[in-house]
Amino acid sequence: MTYTILGRCARTGRLGIGIATFSITVGRYCYGVKAMTGVTVSQAFAHERNNQLALRLLAQGFSAGAVLQRLMGNDRHASYRQIGVIDRDGTAVAYSGPGTRGWSGHVVGENHVAFGNGLVGPEVAEAIAAGFLAEPAADLEHRLLCAIEAGRDAGGQGTRDRHKPERSAALRVYSHHPYADIDLRVDLHATAVEELRRVWTEYKKYETYYRDRERNPKGAIGQEAFMATLRAAEA
Amino acid sequence: MTYSIIGRCARTGRLGLGITTFSLAVGGRCEGVAANVGICKTQAFPNRTNDPLAIGLLAQGHLPVRVMAMLAANDSEHDYRQIAIMDREGRIAAHTGSGTRGWSGHRIDGDCVAFGNGLVGPQVLAGLIAGFSARPDEALEHRLMRALEGGRDAGGQGDATGHRPERSAAIKVVDRVDYPEIDVRVDVHATAVEELRRVLEEFKAYEEFYRQRGRDPARAIPQDLFAKQLEARRAGRPS
Amino acid sequence: MTFSIIARCPDTGRLGLGIATFSIGVGGRCEGVLAGVGICKTQAFTNRGNDPLAIELLRQGFGPAEVLRQLATNDPDHAYRQIGILDRDGNGVAHTGSGTRPWSGHKVGEGYVAFGNVLAGPQVIEAIARGFMADQQAPLELRLLAALEGGRDAGGQVGAHGRLPERSAAIRVVADPDYPEADVRVDLHDEAVAELRRVLEEFKRYETFYRERGLDPSTAITQDEFVARLEGRT
Amino acid sequence: MTFTLLARCPKSGQIGIGIATYSICVGLYCNGLRGNVGATMSQAFVNQGNNALALRLLEQGLAPARVLDELIANDPDSAYRQIAVIDRRGEAVAVSGAKTRGWSGHRIGAGYVAMGNVLAGPKVVEAMAEAYEAAADLAFERRLLAAIEAGRDAGGQAGNEGPLAERSAAVVVCGHHDHAELDLRVDLHDKAVDALRSAFEEYEPYRDYYRERGRNPRQAIPQYQFAENLRRRRREAAQ
């Protein structure tokens, strides 16, 4: 019972994940994204070694399709996994094993994979893909968050008569560095997607300030002083 | 204004980082934690290239003190950074730059190093170390949690104008496999340390269920059923 | 006797190098360009070990200034080198050694470094920078070409007996670490920069066809057919 | 529509490629050579990721035949590719995909592969192989050039409406350095192979001058002076 969007920005080559689920602390599964390499998630019955293996294969230059075959060939319980992979050329593939539960499936297109399991129906995956494609020129992180919110609004997880809440969510985007540009998480919350939006909205106000104070500590004002400027601007 | 602890479990060899701060989403800036290699965390005015660079240099076999010298040579603003490095043998190097703000400092104590800036005073480091050392038999993640609570209870962050709340926090523990065993975070919250305790306890209740589910999915019960059973067990036991 | 520009496209994050010189075959000596990592070009009296070493140091996360310091301590003849380094964020540094032949100098700008030696004067470097900044919406390879043309038209290289022609030139733009987006060269020509424009413009007409037929060969028309269409023969 | 000689020099251990084609700017595809690792080229319908992947697999010690299997398994359109792989011991393999355009084929010799597609006929590949073997006493780069000239002279490429000119060509040789020993190209020319030969003959005497100038800048004479001396020596030799 998870729904996920993997995405790549064709213009900048940035790679990212948006994810929300009934499980808690799902952000810890999202280490399968690496600058100039690719992005992948193994969910449903998560196989924790898959992400790093996929990234190593992608880093050597294997295509997304070949990597997916290699992951499945390397796993006795492949039929219980749900895996998405995008390589750095933007080729996207996905697999939803028969052993996954509830409605489980994926929508795959150039530079994106929208997929989930334990969902109310295929309309959730379609809504996620549509959410990602709605604003092609926007920043990747914005598109990924909108995709997850679209999945929630289309019914999200559970069955038609018994909805299951998202209890954790995460948003990660990499560009060229060995560290993330955006790395936000909600590990335990009754309405995790709404909380992720709140965290995102708050964090975006600080993003430039945090980057500038790293580059130019001498000239950096204190964080409280910065927040005072925020309050002044919002007043 | 951040206070952190890097610690090593002598029994298992696991390494971990506990961190909390007035800034937001600090957990998203802790990539310098690598299994079988070590941990490097740069804070105060962080230089984001420091931690991956340090991990790369540790992996090549440089000692923490040598890595610290190379980070200094590579950074014209080294005086504004506060950095702690621990390798997989538990060797430690720490640096508190003259440009860091408020009361700032670090203390190395056996298998851990406590370090912080913008603090109410050295007692916060003492609180971190006391928390970490209180129950040496406990799992590393619990020792790191106690350390953060120790730092908080010793006054945490603040200056003459008053106390600063912890608004984000995180704990990361690595063992032998190349992904974190424990990776819990609070990104935006008014009392981040208390919230992190709640998230950690909940995760520990699910940890084994999640591990089994990945290893042997055929026999895994649905998670909502597991959640109900967990609530029932908790309800049965007076908290 | 070379003038060069290394730069980053702020829009796409791509990295690129443009170079022109009296020497021949210069394009074959530009291995210091790696997507997602950075660029290093050593010229004047070049040290071929410099560029690959600099790329490795950038890959590990050292900054351009520290990389330049390590190149200096690694090279007894550092004073004879002219070096431009750019990291993946477009932060640049440059070194013009005292042993390089005049006029030699550099300009570190926002997301680029322009540098050259045995030039007519500093105006050549200014013209390279102006050429690069003239049309900031153009694709990086065309901005690099405009920069080289600016340098040539501002007087280019001058030796003891007057003007020296550019006899080889090259442009290299990377987005993926495994292969270049644009990589055009003129290894031997009397007017290498003008020839480079001809080659690059022709390449731009083929660029999409070449990429598509690699990605989806089953739908690709033959190249002779494509050329016929280009020349309006069908 | 390309004809290529990929080889490892048994004397020096250097690896190299000679290539000519109707396409333009073919040099940009010759990134499949690395000293102490091996040589590879994917042509016909180019899969630009192949060269880097093949070199990494050779570096890990896979045999050329295994590397070729991986390139095919990794590519749904492998039938459209023509690929050669040679390792650092000189073991060579090649494949001409079923869907490459005729005439298409290859010949594997001791430490080399002659291959091409959209050729006038098999005699073009034979001519390249024989010319390369006949020139065994020449410098390695001259053997590669001789092979490409033989391919041109044996009919080169032929499209639907008759012969196709070589519009770009390149010769690249790698030894034990991080950089190529020789990397010379013609990106756009009506007679690219002839232009490559004249560029090579002009460039050849400069190679030592450039190497010395870098190694020993103090004694280096200015290049225009070197060029002047060269012209004078050639005029005297011509009389």
Coordinates of N, CA and C in Angstrom, one line a residue, chain B residues 8-14 111 135-140 143 175-176:
Chain B
R8 N 30.0 5.2 18.4 CA 30.2 3.8 17.9 C 29.9 2.8 19.0
C9 N 29.3 1.7 18.5 CA 29.0 0.7 19.5 C 30.1 -0.3 19.5
A10 N 30.9 -0.3 20.6 CA 32.1 -1.2 20.6 C 31.7 -2.6 20.4
R11 N 30.5 -3.0 20.9 CA 30.1 -4.5 20.8 C 29.8 -4.9 19.4
T12 N 29.1 -4.0 18.6 CA 28.7 -4.5 17.3 C 29.5 -3.8 16.2
G13 N 30.2 -2.7 16.5 CA 30.9 -2.0 15.4 C 30.0 -1.1 14.7
R14 N 28.8 -1.0 15.1 CA 27.9 -0.1 14.3 C 28.2 1.4 14.6
D111 N 34.0 6.4 23.0 CA 33.5 6.0 21.7 C 32.5 7.0 21.1
R135 N 23.5 4.0 29.2 CA 23.1 2.6 29.1 C 24.0 2.0 28.0
P136 N 25.3 1.7 28.3 CA 26.2 1.2 27.2 C 25.7 -0.1 26.6
D137 N 24.8 -0.9 27.3 CA 24.3 -2.2 26.8 C 23.2 -2.0 25.8
E138 N 22.6 -0.8 25.7 CA 21.4 -0.6 24.8 C 21.9 -0.5 23.4
A139 N 20.9 -0.6 22.4 CA 21.2 -0.5 21.0 C 21.7 0.9 20.8
L140 N 22.6 1.1 19.8 CA 23.2 2.4 19.5 C 22.2 3.5 19.3
R143 N 21.0 4.8 22.5 CA 22.0 5.6 23.2 C 22.0 7.0 22.5
D175 N 25.4 -0.3 9.8 CA 26.1 -1.5 10.2 C 27.0 -2.0 9.1
R176 N 26.8 -3.2 8.6 CA 27.7 -3.7 7.5 C 27.1 -3.5 6.1

